[in-house]
Structure formats: structure tokens, C-alpha cells
mmCIF file of C-alpha atoms in Angstrom:
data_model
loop_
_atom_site.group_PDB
_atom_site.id
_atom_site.type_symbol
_atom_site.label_atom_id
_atom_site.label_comp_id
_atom_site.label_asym_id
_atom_site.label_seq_id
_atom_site.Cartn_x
_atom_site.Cartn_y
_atom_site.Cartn_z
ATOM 1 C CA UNK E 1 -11.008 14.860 82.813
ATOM 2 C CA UNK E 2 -9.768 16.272 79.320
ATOM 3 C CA UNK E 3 -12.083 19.445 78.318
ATOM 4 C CA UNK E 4 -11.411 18.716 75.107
ATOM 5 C CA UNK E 5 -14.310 18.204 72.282
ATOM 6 C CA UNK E 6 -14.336 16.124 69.943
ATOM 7 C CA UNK E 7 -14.049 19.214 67.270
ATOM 8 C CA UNK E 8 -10.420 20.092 69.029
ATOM 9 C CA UNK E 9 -9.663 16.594 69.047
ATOM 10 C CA UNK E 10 -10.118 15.905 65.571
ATOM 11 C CA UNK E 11 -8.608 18.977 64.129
ATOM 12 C CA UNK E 12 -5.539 18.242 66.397
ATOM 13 C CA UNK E 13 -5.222 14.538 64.740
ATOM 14 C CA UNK E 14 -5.393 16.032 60.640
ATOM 15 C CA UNK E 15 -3.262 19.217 61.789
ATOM 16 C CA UNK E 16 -0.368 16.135 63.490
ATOM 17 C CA UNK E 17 -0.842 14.074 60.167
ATOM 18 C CA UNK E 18 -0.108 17.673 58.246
ATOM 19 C CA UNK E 19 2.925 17.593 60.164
ATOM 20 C CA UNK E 20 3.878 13.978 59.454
ATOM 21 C CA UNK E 21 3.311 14.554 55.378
ATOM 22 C CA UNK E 22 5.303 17.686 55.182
ATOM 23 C CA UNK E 23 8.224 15.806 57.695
ATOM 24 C CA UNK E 24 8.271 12.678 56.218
ATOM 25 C CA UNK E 25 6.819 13.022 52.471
ATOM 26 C CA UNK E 26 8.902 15.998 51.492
ATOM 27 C CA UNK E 27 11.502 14.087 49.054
ATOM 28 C CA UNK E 28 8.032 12.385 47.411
ATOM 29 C CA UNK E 29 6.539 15.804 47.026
ATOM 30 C CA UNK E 30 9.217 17.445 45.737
ATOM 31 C CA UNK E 31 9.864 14.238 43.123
ATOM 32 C CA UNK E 32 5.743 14.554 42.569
ATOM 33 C CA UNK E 33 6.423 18.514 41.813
ATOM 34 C CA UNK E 34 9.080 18.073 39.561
ATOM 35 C CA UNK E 35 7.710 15.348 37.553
ATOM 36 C CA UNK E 36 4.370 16.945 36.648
ATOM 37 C CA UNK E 37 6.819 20.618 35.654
ATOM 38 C CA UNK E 38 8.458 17.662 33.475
ATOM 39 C CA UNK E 39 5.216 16.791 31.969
ATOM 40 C CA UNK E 40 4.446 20.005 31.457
ATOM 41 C CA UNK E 41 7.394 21.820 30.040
ATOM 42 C CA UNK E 42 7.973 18.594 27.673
ATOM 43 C CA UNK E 43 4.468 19.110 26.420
ATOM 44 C CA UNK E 44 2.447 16.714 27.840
ATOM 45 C CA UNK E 45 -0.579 16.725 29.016
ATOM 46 C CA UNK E 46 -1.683 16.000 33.209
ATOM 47 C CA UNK E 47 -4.583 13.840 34.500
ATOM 48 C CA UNK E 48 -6.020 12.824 37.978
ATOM 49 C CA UNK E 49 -7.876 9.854 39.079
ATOM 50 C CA UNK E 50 -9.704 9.156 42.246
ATOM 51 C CA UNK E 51 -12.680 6.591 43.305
ATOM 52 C CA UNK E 52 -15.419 7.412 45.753
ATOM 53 C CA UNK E 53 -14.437 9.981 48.417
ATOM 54 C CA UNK E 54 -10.977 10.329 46.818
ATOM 55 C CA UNK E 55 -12.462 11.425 43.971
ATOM 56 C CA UNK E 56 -12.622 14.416 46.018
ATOM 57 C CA UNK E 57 -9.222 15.297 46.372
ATOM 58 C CA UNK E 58 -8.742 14.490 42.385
ATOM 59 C CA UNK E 59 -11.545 17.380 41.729
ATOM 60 C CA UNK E 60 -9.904 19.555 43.819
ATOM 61 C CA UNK E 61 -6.829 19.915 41.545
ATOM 62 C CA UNK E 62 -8.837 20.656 38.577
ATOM 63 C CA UNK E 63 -10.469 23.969 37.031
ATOM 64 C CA UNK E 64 -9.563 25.809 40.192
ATOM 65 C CA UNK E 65 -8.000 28.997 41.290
ATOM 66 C CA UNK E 66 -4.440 28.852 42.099
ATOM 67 C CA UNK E 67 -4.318 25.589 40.368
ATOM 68 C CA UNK E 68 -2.835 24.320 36.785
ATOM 69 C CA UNK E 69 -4.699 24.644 34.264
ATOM 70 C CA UNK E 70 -3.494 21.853 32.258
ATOM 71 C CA UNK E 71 -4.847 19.254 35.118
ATOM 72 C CA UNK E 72 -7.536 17.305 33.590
ATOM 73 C CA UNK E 73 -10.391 15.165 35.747
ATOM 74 C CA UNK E 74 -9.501 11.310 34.217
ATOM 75 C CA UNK E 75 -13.243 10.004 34.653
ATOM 76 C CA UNK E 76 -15.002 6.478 35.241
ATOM 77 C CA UNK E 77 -18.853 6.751 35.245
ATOM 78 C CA UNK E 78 -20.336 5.407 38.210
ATOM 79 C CA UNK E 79 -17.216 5.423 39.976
ATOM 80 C CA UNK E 80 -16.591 9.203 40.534
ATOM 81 C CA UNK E 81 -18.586 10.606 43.113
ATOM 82 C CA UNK E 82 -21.426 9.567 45.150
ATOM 83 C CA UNK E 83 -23.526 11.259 42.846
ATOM 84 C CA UNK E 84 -24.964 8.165 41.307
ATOM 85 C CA UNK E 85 -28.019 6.002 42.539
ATOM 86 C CA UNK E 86 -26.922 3.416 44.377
ATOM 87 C CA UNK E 87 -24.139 5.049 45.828
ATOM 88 C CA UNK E 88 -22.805 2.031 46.600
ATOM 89 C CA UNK E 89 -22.067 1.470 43.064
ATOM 90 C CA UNK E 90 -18.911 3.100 43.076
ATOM 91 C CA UNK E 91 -17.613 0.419 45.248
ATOM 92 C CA UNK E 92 -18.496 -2.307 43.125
ATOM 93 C CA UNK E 93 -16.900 -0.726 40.410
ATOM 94 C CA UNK E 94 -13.703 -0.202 41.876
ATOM 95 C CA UNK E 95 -13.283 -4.023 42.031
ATOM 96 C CA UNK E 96 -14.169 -5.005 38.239
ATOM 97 C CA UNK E 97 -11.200 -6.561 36.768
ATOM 98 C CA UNK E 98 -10.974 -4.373 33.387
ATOM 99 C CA UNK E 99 -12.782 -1.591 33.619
ATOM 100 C CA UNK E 100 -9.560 0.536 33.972
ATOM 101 C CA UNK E 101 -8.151 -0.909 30.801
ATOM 102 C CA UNK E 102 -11.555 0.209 29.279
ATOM 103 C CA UNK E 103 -11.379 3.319 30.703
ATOM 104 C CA UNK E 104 -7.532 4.524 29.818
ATOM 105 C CA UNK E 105 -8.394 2.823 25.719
ATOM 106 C CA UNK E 106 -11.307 5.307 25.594
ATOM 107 C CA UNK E 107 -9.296 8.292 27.341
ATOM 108 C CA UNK E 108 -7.111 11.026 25.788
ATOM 109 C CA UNK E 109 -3.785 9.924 27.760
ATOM 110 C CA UNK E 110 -0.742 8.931 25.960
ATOM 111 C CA UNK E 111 2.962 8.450 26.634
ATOM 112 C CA UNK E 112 4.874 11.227 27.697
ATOM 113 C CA UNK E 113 1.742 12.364 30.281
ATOM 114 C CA UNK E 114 1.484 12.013 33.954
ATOM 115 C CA UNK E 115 -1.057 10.709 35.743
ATOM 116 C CA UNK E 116 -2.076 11.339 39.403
ATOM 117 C CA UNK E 117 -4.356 8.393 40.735
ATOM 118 C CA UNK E 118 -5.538 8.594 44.549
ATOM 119 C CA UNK E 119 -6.990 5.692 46.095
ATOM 120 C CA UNK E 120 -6.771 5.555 50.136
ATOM 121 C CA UNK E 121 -6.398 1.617 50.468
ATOM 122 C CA UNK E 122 -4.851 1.478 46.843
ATOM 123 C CA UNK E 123 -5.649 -2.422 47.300
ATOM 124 C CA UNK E 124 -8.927 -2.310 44.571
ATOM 125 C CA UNK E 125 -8.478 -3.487 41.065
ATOM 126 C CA UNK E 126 -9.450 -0.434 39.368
ATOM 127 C CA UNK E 127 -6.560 1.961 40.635
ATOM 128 C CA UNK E 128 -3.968 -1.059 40.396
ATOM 129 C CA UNK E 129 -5.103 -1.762 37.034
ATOM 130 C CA UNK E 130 -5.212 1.603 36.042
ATOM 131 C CA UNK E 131 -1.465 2.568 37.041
ATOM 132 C CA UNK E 132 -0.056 -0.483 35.314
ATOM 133 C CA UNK E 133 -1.464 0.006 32.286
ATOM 134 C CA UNK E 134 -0.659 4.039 32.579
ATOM 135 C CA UNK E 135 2.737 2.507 32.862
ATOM 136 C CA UNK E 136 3.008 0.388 30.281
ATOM 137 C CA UNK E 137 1.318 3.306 27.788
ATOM 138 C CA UNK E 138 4.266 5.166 28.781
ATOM 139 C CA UNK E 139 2.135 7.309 31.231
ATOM 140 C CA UNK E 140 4.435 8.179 34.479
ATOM 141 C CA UNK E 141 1.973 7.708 37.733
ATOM 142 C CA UNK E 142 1.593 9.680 40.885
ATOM 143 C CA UNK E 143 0.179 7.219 43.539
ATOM 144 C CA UNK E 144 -1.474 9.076 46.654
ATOM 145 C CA UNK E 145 -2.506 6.362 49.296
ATOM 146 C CA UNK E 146 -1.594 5.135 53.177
ATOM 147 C CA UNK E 147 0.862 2.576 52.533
ATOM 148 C CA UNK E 148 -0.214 1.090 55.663
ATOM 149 C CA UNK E 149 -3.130 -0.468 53.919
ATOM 150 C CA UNK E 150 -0.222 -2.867 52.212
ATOM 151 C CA UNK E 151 0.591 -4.146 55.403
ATOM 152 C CA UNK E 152 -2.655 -4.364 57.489
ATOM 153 C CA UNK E 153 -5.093 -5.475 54.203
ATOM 154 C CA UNK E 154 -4.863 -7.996 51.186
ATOM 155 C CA UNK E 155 -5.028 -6.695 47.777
ATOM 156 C CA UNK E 156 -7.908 -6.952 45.478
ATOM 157 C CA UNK E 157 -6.240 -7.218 42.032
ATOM 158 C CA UNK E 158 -5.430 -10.430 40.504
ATOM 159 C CA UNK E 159 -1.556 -9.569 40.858
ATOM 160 C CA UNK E 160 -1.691 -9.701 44.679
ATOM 161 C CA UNK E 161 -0.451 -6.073 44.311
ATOM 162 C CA UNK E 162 -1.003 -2.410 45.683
ATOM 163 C CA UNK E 163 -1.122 0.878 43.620
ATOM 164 C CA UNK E 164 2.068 1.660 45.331
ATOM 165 C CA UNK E 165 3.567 -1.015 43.593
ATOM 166 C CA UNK E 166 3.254 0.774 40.287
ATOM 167 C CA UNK E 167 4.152 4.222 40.412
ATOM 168 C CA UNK E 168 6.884 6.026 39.524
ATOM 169 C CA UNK E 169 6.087 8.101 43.051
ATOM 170 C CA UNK E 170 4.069 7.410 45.772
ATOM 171 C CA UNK E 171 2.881 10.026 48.544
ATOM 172 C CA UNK E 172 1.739 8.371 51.707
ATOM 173 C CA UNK E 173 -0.758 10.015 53.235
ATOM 174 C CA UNK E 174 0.051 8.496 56.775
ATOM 175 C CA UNK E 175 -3.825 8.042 57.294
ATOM 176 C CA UNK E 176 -4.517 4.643 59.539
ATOM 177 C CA UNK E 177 -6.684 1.743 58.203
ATOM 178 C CA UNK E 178 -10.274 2.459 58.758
ATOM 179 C CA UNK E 179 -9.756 5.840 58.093
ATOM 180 C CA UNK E 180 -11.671 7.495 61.220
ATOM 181 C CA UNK E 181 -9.662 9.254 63.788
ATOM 182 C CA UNK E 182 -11.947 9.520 66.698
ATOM 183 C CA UNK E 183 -12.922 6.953 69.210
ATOM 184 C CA UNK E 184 -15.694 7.370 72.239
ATOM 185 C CA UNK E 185 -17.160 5.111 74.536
ATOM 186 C CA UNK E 186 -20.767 6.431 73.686
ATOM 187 C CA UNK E 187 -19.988 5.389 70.190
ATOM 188 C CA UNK E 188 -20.229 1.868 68.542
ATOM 189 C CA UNK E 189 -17.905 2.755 65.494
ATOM 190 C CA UNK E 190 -14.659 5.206 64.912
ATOM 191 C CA UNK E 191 -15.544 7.907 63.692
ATOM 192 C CA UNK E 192 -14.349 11.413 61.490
ATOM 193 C CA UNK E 193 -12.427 10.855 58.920
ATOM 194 C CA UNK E 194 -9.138 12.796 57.663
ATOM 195 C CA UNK E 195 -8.041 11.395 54.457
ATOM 196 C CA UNK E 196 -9.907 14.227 52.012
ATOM 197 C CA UNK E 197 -7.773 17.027 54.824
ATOM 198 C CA UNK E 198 -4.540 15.597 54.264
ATOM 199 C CA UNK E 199 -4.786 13.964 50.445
ATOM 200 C CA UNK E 200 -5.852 17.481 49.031
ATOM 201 C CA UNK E 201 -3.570 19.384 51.058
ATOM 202 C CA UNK E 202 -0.629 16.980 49.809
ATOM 203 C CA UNK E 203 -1.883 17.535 46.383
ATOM 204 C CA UNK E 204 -1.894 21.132 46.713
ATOM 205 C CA UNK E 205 1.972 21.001 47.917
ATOM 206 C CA UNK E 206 2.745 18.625 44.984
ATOM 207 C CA UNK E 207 1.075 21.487 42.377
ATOM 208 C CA UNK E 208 2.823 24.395 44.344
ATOM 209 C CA UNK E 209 6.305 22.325 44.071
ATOM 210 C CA UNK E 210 5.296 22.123 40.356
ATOM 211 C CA UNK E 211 4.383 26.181 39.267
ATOM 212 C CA UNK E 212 7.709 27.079 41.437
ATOM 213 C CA UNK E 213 10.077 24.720 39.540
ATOM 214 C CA UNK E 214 8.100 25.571 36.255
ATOM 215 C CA UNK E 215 9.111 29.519 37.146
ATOM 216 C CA UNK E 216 12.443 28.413 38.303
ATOM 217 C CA UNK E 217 13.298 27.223 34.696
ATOM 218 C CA UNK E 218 12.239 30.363 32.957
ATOM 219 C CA UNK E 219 8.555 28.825 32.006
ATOM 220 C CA UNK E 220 5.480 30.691 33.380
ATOM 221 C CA UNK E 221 3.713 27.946 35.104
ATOM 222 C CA UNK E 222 -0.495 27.946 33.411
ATOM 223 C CA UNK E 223 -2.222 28.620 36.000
ATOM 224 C CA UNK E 224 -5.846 29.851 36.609
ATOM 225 C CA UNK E 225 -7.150 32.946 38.341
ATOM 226 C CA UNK E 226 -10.561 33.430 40.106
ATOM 227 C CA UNK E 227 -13.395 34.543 38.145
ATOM 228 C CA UNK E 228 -14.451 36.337 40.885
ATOM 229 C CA UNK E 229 -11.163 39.218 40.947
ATOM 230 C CA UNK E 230 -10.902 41.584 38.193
ATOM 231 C CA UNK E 231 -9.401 40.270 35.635
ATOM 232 C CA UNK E 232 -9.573 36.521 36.230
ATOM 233 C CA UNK E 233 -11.715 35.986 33.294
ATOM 234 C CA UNK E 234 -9.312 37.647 30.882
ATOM 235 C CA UNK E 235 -6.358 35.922 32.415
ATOM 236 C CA UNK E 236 -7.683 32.773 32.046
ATOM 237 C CA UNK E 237 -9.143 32.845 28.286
ATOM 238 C CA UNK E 238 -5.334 33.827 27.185
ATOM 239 C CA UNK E 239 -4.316 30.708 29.659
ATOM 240 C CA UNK E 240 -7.336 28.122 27.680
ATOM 241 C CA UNK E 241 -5.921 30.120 24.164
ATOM 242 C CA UNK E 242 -2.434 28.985 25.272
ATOM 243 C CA UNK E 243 -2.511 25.675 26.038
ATOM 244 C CA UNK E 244 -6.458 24.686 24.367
ATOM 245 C CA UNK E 245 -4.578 21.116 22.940
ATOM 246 C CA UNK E 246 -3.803 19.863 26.599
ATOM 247 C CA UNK E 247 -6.368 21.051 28.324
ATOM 248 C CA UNK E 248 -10.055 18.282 28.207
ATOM 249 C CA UNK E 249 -12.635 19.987 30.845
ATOM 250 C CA UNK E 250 -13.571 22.523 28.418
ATOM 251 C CA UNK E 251 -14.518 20.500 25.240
#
């Protein structure tokens, strides 16, 4: 009998995806990377998306150490977070035909940015909608979902189509339908979840592919410093002075 808890074996299952992503998405990240130094050394500005729980890995790329400081949090009330009453809200929301046409009229993006949208399943309305219209503003999209989802589930948008279907790169976070990695006898249901692991961490390679190639070119990638060191504070204001025009979170 395997003295293995459930702790080792879930760890072991996001640390073997980690491996897959780096293996297998390393083109995709390094096409992700490059595309947002693009964006950013042609002057455009960069966005994120996410619904529900991968709202969380959208959040993670903005306003944080380490991070770019020209990534801006592209919001839909209701439908960020499960901070809202019910949270169950968010889900409906994610299937309104519309709302992401609504959203992206009302929003600050315009051709020539990038947009990152994560949605695990990518089969909902709202982040299909959203990257074909990003698309046809002239908006170049960074799709972060499990592709699997495109063969295993039907789509939700009127087109019969997946969010991977509209970007100009996709990163496939290898995670299985269901999302839950864990099975036991003792319990009805699969259980613990890895798609917030390996969708930030992904991210996190795309932005580190991005600041390299940015410094690779001669341009000193904007990027933000803890508060919490010495200096951070001062480092940042002259990075928020810099680049104020592209830069959303702080208006």
C-alpha cells in the first residue's frame, strides 16, 4: 500500500503538469513573450482578462513585484471574483451573449494592444466573445486554456467556437476536464484542483520571456519593485511617471 498522502500526491500531479507546460508550451510562451515586448516597445498598452477562479491568475500579473507595470486588470463586474453575492453570479455572466462587446466599448483598449484572456474551458460566451471582438478592434489576444475542453465539451457561444479559436496564441495549460486531480474511494467527487498552479505559473514565464526580450533589444523592461525593500517606492513612482498614459489601476 502507497504511503503516499494526498498532499504528496497532489503536489506531484501540478509539479508533472509544470513539466508538461515548460516541455510542450515553450514555442507558445516564447511567441506569448515576444508579443506582449511588441506591445510594449510599439507603445501599446497590455490588459488581462479572466472569469471566476481564473480571474485569479489574471490578478496575479497585475500591480505586483517582479511584474510589468504596464499590465492592466480588464474588468467585468460580477464576473471577476467570487467576491460578489451570489457567487454563482459569475457563472451566469460568463454565458450572456454581449456582455463582452459591452464590456471592451466601455474599456480603454484599442488597436495596437494585447490582450491576455484566461478562461479554463474557454467554451463560455463571454471569453469567446471577448477575443473576437479584441480581434477585430485590432487587439492581438493571448488565450490561456486546456484545449482539451474543445474536444471533450461543446461550446457555449453562438459560433460553435472555443477561445482558442481566436487568438493570435494560445497556451494550453494541459489541465484535464473537471479540473480536480485527485480521486479516493472515500470520496464521492474528484477533488483539488491545479489550474490557478499551472495558469499563473505559465503567465509568469510568458512576462519573464517578455522583460528579457524587452532588455535584449536595448529597452529597460517597466517593471515594479516591492514596497516592502528600500527603495521600491521610489523605483516605482519614476516607473508610474514613465509610463502614467498606459498604465489604468492607478486612476
Amino acid at each position: 500500500m502507497s504511503d503516499r498522502t494526498p498532499a504528496d500526491r497532489f503536489l506531484d500531479a501540478a509539479i508533472d503538469l509544470l513539466h508538461r507546460v515548460r516541455d510542450e508550451e515553450a514555442g507558445s510562451i516564447a511567441a506569448a513573450g515576444t508579443l506582449l515586448a511588441d506591445t510594449v516597445a510599439d507603445g501599446g498598452r497590455l490588459f488581462a482578462f479572466g472569469a471566476g477562479h481564473s480571474s485569479l491568475a489574471a490578478q496575479d500579473v497585475v500591480y505586483r513585484a517582479g511584474g510589468l507595470a504596464l499590465m492592466n486588470l480588464l474588468a467585468v463586474p460580477g464576473a471577476v471574483g467570487v467576491d460578489v453575492t451570489p457567487a454563482t453570479l459569475g457563472s451566469a455572466l460568463e454565458r450572456v451573449d454581449g456582455l463582452a462587446t459591452a464590456v471592451l466599448g466601455s474599456s480603454p483598449l484599442r488597436a495596437g494592444d494585447a490582450l491576455v484572456i484566461i478562461s479554463l474551458s474557454g467554451r463560455n460566451a463571454l471569453p469567446v466573445e471577448m477575443a473576437m471582438r479584441a480581434r477585430a478592434l485590432g487587439v492581438r489576444v493571448i488565450g490561456v486554456t486546456s484545449v482539451a475542453y474543445a474536444t471533450e465539451t461543446t461550446s457555449r457561444h453562438s459560433s460553435g467556437t472555443f477561445l482558442k479559436d481566436h487568438c493570435d496564441v494560445v497556451l494550453d495549460s494541459k489541465i484535464a476536464v473537471g479540473d480536480a486531480e485527485l480521486t479516493l474511494d472515500s470520496v464521492p467527487a474528484p477533488f483539488a484542483p491545479a489550474s490557478t498552479v499551472v495558469t499563473s505559473a505559465l503567465l509568469q514565464a510568458v512576462v519573464a520571456t517578455a522583460a528579457a526580450t524587452l532588455a535584449e533589444r536595448g529597452i529597460e523592461p517597466p517593471l515594479l519593485r516591492s514596497g516592502n525593500v528600500d527603495g521600491g517606492h521610489e523605483w516605482n513612482a519614476r516607473i508610474f511617471e514613465q509610463y502614467g498614459d498606459r498604465i489604468f489601476y492607478r486612476h
